Amino acid sequence: LAAQEAFAKAVRVQAHLLSKRLAIWWGILCVEQSNGASLSPAEGDAKQAAFDWLEKPNENRRRHCEAAAGKTKLDGPGSWLAMAAFWSGGSIAPEDMGDVPPDDKLTGQAIASSLLIAAVSGDPTKSKDRYRAFLAKALEVEKGQPPLPEPPA
């Protein structure tokens, strides 16, 4: 797909090929590289919430991702990173209701959304180069470079 310059499709496929944690890590690295300095405060907070969950995945941090994304208009890459972490497991229903597990495809879809937005944010003429960089970064992430943050023991 990338060789045919079908970059959006290639990103969507790659987002589903990686494990959920690796896909979120990939998304964070790509958004930081391409849009880190230009994220609004709310989008930056949402990206940070996803990273915090990645560092120490627990229910409080997962729920915080939902809250952080809710403070955005869900139109930036950081918000979709946070939603990807929220949708990675657990229940998507309010805490006082019964468990409703997320569809397994939601995390990959959220990562793809994040990267599609990141690719065209700012100067959209750089989108092809950004897509290429995103796809190259996916291969590095699969190989453990940089390594995925591991939860403390």
PDB file of C-alpha atoms in Angstrom:
ATOM      1  CA  LEU A   1       0.000   0.000   0.000  1.00  0.00           C
ATOM      2  CA  ALA A   2       2.779   2.440   0.868  1.00  0.00           C
ATOM      3  CA  ALA A   3       4.589   1.674  -2.388  1.00  0.00           C
ATOM      4  CA  GLN A   4       1.385   2.642  -4.209  1.00  0.00           C
ATOM      5  CA  GLU A   5       1.205   5.797  -2.053  1.00  0.00           C
ATOM      6  CA  ALA A   6      -2.024   4.588  -0.468  1.00  0.00           C
ATOM      7  CA  PHE A   7      -0.668   5.964   2.795  1.00  0.00           C
ATOM      8  CA  ALA A   8      -3.932   6.403   4.683  1.00  0.00           C
ATOM      9  CA  LYS A   9      -4.843   2.769   3.994  1.00  0.00           C
ATOM     10  CA  ALA A  10      -1.357   1.623   4.988  1.00  0.00           C
ATOM     11  CA  VAL A  11      -1.604   3.491   8.304  1.00  0.00           C
ATOM     12  CA  ARG A  12      -5.056   2.014   8.981  1.00  0.00           C
ATOM     13  CA  VAL A  13      -3.783  -1.516   8.338  1.00  0.00           C
ATOM     14  CA  GLN A  14      -0.649  -1.020  10.429  1.00  0.00           C
ATOM     15  CA  ALA A  15      -2.679   0.318  13.348  1.00  0.00           C
ATOM     16  CA  HIS A  16      -4.491  -3.036  13.516  1.00  0.00           C
ATOM     17  CA  LEU A  17      -1.418  -5.217  12.995  1.00  0.00           C
ATOM     18  CA  LEU A  18       0.371  -4.017  16.109  1.00  0.00           C
ATOM     19  CA  SER A  19      -0.739  -5.094  19.571  1.00  0.00           C
ATOM     20  CA  LYS A  20      -2.846  -2.463  21.311  1.00  0.00           C
ATOM     21  CA  ARG A  21      -0.022  -1.246  23.558  1.00  0.00           C
ATOM     22  CA  LEU A  22       2.451  -1.142  20.678  1.00  0.00           C
ATOM     23  CA  ALA A  23      -0.049   0.693  18.480  1.00  0.00           C
ATOM     24  CA  ILE A  24      -0.554   3.323  21.188  1.00  0.00           C
ATOM     25  CA  TRP A  25       3.222   3.634  21.643  1.00  0.00           C
ATOM     26  CA  TRP A  26       3.623   4.013  17.872  1.00  0.00           C
ATOM     27  CA  GLY A  27       0.945   6.693  17.809  1.00  0.00           C
ATOM     28  CA  ILE A  28       2.491   8.632  20.672  1.00  0.00           C
ATOM     29  CA  LEU A  29       5.929   8.593  19.049  1.00  0.00           C
ATOM     30  CA  CYS A  30       4.567   9.717  15.682  1.00  0.00           C
ATOM     31  CA  VAL A  31       2.382  12.491  17.093  1.00  0.00           C
ATOM     32  CA  GLU A  32       5.222  13.742  19.269  1.00  0.00           C
ATOM     33  CA  GLN A  33       7.589  13.819  16.299  1.00  0.00           C
ATOM     34  CA  SER A  34       5.197  15.457  13.846  1.00  0.00           C
ATOM     35  CA  ASN A  35       2.941  17.627  16.011  1.00  0.00           C
ATOM     36  CA  GLY A  36       4.350  17.722  19.534  1.00  0.00           C
ATOM     37  CA  ALA A  37       5.097  21.429  19.700  1.00  0.00           C
ATOM     38  CA  SER A  38       1.870  22.472  17.987  1.00  0.00           C
ATOM     39  CA  LEU A  39      -0.653  20.548  20.094  1.00  0.00           C
ATOM     40  CA  SER A  40      -3.157  22.642  22.028  1.00  0.00           C
ATOM     41  CA  PRO A  41      -2.917  22.319  25.819  1.00  0.00           C
ATOM     42  CA  ALA A  42      -5.960  20.002  25.912  1.00  0.00           C
ATOM     43  CA  GLU A  43      -4.556  17.827  23.107  1.00  0.00           C
ATOM     44  CA  GLY A  44      -1.171  17.732  24.844  1.00  0.00           C
ATOM     45  CA  ASP A  45      -2.864  16.662  28.073  1.00  0.00           C
ATOM     46  CA  ALA A  46      -4.726  13.901  26.231  1.00  0.00           C
ATOM     47  CA  LYS A  47      -1.484  12.655  24.645  1.00  0.00           C
ATOM     48  CA  GLN A  48       0.169  12.717  28.075  1.00  0.00           C
ATOM     49  CA  ALA A  49      -2.730  10.762  29.584  1.00  0.00           C
ATOM     50  CA  ALA A  50      -2.216   8.061  26.938  1.00  0.00           C
ATOM     51  CA  PHE A  51       1.501   7.974  27.736  1.00  0.00           C
ATOM     52  CA  ASP A  52       0.807   7.787  31.481  1.00  0.00           C
ATOM     53  CA  TRP A  53      -1.516   4.825  30.873  1.00  0.00           C
ATOM     54  CA  LEU A  54       1.123   3.206  28.666  1.00  0.00           C
ATOM     55  CA  GLU A  55       3.722   3.570  31.408  1.00  0.00           C
ATOM     56  CA  LYS A  56       1.450   2.123  34.061  1.00  0.00           C
ATOM     57  CA  PRO A  57      -1.715   0.585  32.611  1.00  0.00           C
ATOM     58  CA  ASN A  58      -4.378   0.563  35.276  1.00  0.00           C
ATOM     59  CA  GLU A  59      -8.071   1.351  35.477  1.00  0.00           C
ATOM     60  CA  ASN A  60      -7.648   4.848  36.956  1.00  0.00           C
ATOM     61  CA  ARG A  61      -5.281   5.894  34.186  1.00  0.00           C
ATOM     62  CA  ARG A  62      -7.464   4.300  31.529  1.00  0.00           C
ATOM     63  CA  ARG A  63     -10.495   6.231  32.809  1.00  0.00           C
ATOM     64  CA  HIS A  64      -8.392   9.401  32.973  1.00  0.00           C
ATOM     65  CA  CYS A  65      -7.714   8.972  29.252  1.00  0.00           C
ATOM     66  CA  GLU A  66     -11.437   9.129  28.578  1.00  0.00           C
ATOM     67  CA  ALA A  67     -11.763  12.282  30.691  1.00  0.00           C
ATOM     68  CA  ALA A  68      -8.752  13.944  29.030  1.00  0.00           C
ATOM     69  CA  ALA A  69     -10.105  13.167  25.566  1.00  0.00           C
ATOM     70  CA  GLY A  70     -13.478  14.543  26.644  1.00  0.00           C
ATOM     71  CA  LYS A  71     -11.870  17.940  27.275  1.00  0.00           C
ATOM     72  CA  THR A  72     -10.969  18.164  23.575  1.00  0.00           C
ATOM     73  CA  LYS A  73     -13.238  18.371  20.568  1.00  0.00           C
ATOM     74  CA  LEU A  74     -11.898  14.974  19.429  1.00  0.00           C
ATOM     75  CA  ASP A  75     -10.468  16.676  16.376  1.00  0.00           C
ATOM     76  CA  GLY A  76      -6.767  16.436  17.199  1.00  0.00           C
ATOM     77  CA  PRO A  77      -4.272  13.594  17.338  1.00  0.00           C
ATOM     78  CA  GLY A  78      -3.811  13.688  21.128  1.00  0.00           C
ATOM     79  CA  SER A  79      -7.483  13.097  21.814  1.00  0.00           C
ATOM     80  CA  TRP A  80      -7.520   9.961  19.666  1.00  0.00           C
ATOM     81  CA  LEU A  81      -4.414   8.618  21.406  1.00  0.00           C
ATOM     82  CA  ALA A  82      -6.263   8.951  24.713  1.00  0.00           C
ATOM     83  CA  MET A  83      -9.369   7.276  23.288  1.00  0.00           C
ATOM     84  CA  ALA A  84      -7.192   4.432  21.964  1.00  0.00           C
ATOM     85  CA  ALA A  85      -5.910   3.812  25.488  1.00  0.00           C
ATOM     86  CA  PHE A  86      -9.420   4.037  26.952  1.00  0.00           C
ATOM     87  CA  TRP A  87     -10.733   1.558  24.381  1.00  0.00           C
ATOM     88  CA  SER A  88      -7.822  -0.860  24.929  1.00  0.00           C
ATOM     89  CA  GLY A  89      -9.685  -2.942  27.498  1.00  0.00           C
ATOM     90  CA  GLY A  90     -11.882  -2.785  30.565  1.00  0.00           C
ATOM     91  CA  SER A  91     -15.408  -1.472  30.288  1.00  0.00           C
ATOM     92  CA  ILE A  92     -16.522   1.527  28.243  1.00  0.00           C
ATOM     93  CA  ALA A  93     -19.710   1.964  30.282  1.00  0.00           C
ATOM     94  CA  PRO A  94     -19.833   4.427  33.161  1.00  0.00           C
ATOM     95  CA  GLU A  95     -18.268   2.936  36.274  1.00  0.00           C
ATOM     96  CA  ASP A  96     -21.595   2.582  38.093  1.00  0.00           C
ATOM     97  CA  MET A  97     -23.110   0.469  35.300  1.00  0.00           C
ATOM     98  CA  GLY A  98     -22.489  -3.065  34.122  1.00  0.00           C
ATOM     99  CA  ASP A  99     -19.415  -3.983  32.133  1.00  0.00           C
ATOM    100  CA  VAL A 100     -19.471  -3.240  28.415  1.00  0.00           C
ATOM    101  CA  PRO A 101     -16.235  -4.343  26.762  1.00  0.00           C
ATOM    102  CA  PRO A 102     -14.955  -2.263  23.842  1.00  0.00           C
ATOM    103  CA  ASP A 103     -14.866  -3.724  20.360  1.00  0.00           C
ATOM    104  CA  ASP A 104     -11.360  -5.058  19.663  1.00  0.00           C
ATOM    105  CA  LYS A 105     -11.077  -2.823  16.581  1.00  0.00           C
ATOM    106  CA  LEU A 106     -11.571   0.476  18.431  1.00  0.00           C
ATOM    107  CA  THR A 107      -7.968   0.957  19.571  1.00  0.00           C
ATOM    108  CA  GLY A 108      -6.596   0.478  16.053  1.00  0.00           C
ATOM    109  CA  GLN A 109      -9.255   2.769  14.611  1.00  0.00           C
ATOM    110  CA  ALA A 110      -8.408   5.478  17.132  1.00  0.00           C
ATOM    111  CA  ILE A 111      -4.671   5.216  16.408  1.00  0.00           C
ATOM    112  CA  ALA A 112      -5.350   5.426  12.679  1.00  0.00           C
ATOM    113  CA  SER A 113      -7.531   8.507  13.265  1.00  0.00           C
ATOM    114  CA  SER A 114      -4.800  10.110  15.348  1.00  0.00           C
ATOM    115  CA  LEU A 115      -2.167   9.564  12.678  1.00  0.00           C
ATOM    116  CA  LEU A 116      -4.387  10.595   9.776  1.00  0.00           C
ATOM    117  CA  ILE A 117      -5.017  13.897  11.550  1.00  0.00           C
ATOM    118  CA  ALA A 118      -1.349  14.266  12.516  1.00  0.00           C
ATOM    119  CA  ALA A 119      -0.238  13.703   8.928  1.00  0.00           C
ATOM    120  CA  VAL A 120      -2.213  16.665   7.581  1.00  0.00           C
ATOM    121  CA  SER A 121      -1.977  19.025  10.576  1.00  0.00           C
ATOM    122  CA  GLY A 122       0.019  22.194  10.090  1.00  0.00           C
ATOM    123  CA  ASP A 123       1.443  22.043   6.586  1.00  0.00           C
ATOM    124  CA  PRO A 124      -0.581  19.417   4.672  1.00  0.00           C
ATOM    125  CA  THR A 125       1.980  19.416   1.842  1.00  0.00           C
ATOM    126  CA  LYS A 126       4.217  17.441   4.227  1.00  0.00           C
ATOM    127  CA  SER A 127       1.659  14.653   4.644  1.00  0.00           C
ATOM    128  CA  LYS A 128       3.362  12.131   2.322  1.00  0.00           C
ATOM    129  CA  ASP A 129       6.652  12.551   4.156  1.00  0.00           C
ATOM    130  CA  ARG A 130       4.875  12.224   7.489  1.00  0.00           C
ATOM    131  CA  TYR A 131       3.077   9.051   6.384  1.00  0.00           C
ATOM    132  CA  ARG A 132       6.378   7.557   5.250  1.00  0.00           C
ATOM    133  CA  ALA A 133       7.954   8.463   8.598  1.00  0.00           C
ATOM    134  CA  PHE A 134       4.972   6.996  10.484  1.00  0.00           C
ATOM    135  CA  LEU A 135       5.207   3.707   8.612  1.00  0.00           C
ATOM    136  CA  ALA A 136       8.978   3.519   9.122  1.00  0.00           C
ATOM    137  CA  LYS A 137       8.441   4.187  12.836  1.00  0.00           C
ATOM    138  CA  ALA A 138       5.970   1.280  12.984  1.00  0.00           C
ATOM    139  CA  LEU A 139       8.707  -1.094  11.839  1.00  0.00           C
ATOM    140  CA  GLU A 140      11.053   0.288  14.495  1.00  0.00           C
ATOM    141  CA  VAL A 141       8.396  -0.076  17.202  1.00  0.00           C
ATOM    142  CA  GLU A 142       7.803  -3.695  16.161  1.00  0.00           C
ATOM    143  CA  LYS A 143      11.534  -4.298  16.683  1.00  0.00           C
ATOM    144  CA  GLY A 144      11.470  -2.633  20.107  1.00  0.00           C
ATOM    145  CA  GLN A 145      13.169   0.613  19.072  1.00  0.00           C
ATOM    146  CA  PRO A 146      12.569   2.646  21.106  1.00  0.00           C
ATOM    147  CA  PRO A 147      11.485   0.112  23.689  1.00  0.00           C
ATOM    148  CA  LEU A 148       7.954   0.193  24.977  1.00  0.00           C
ATOM    149  CA  PRO A 149       7.790   1.718  28.470  1.00  0.00           C
ATOM    150  CA  GLU A 150       7.344  -1.119  30.898  1.00  0.00           C
ATOM    151  CA  PRO A 151       5.088  -0.860  33.942  1.00  0.00           C
ATOM    152  CA  PRO A 152       6.956  -0.727  37.260  1.00  0.00           C
ATOM    153  CA  ALA A 153       7.302  -4.054  39.033  1.00  0.00           C
TER     154      ALA A 153
END
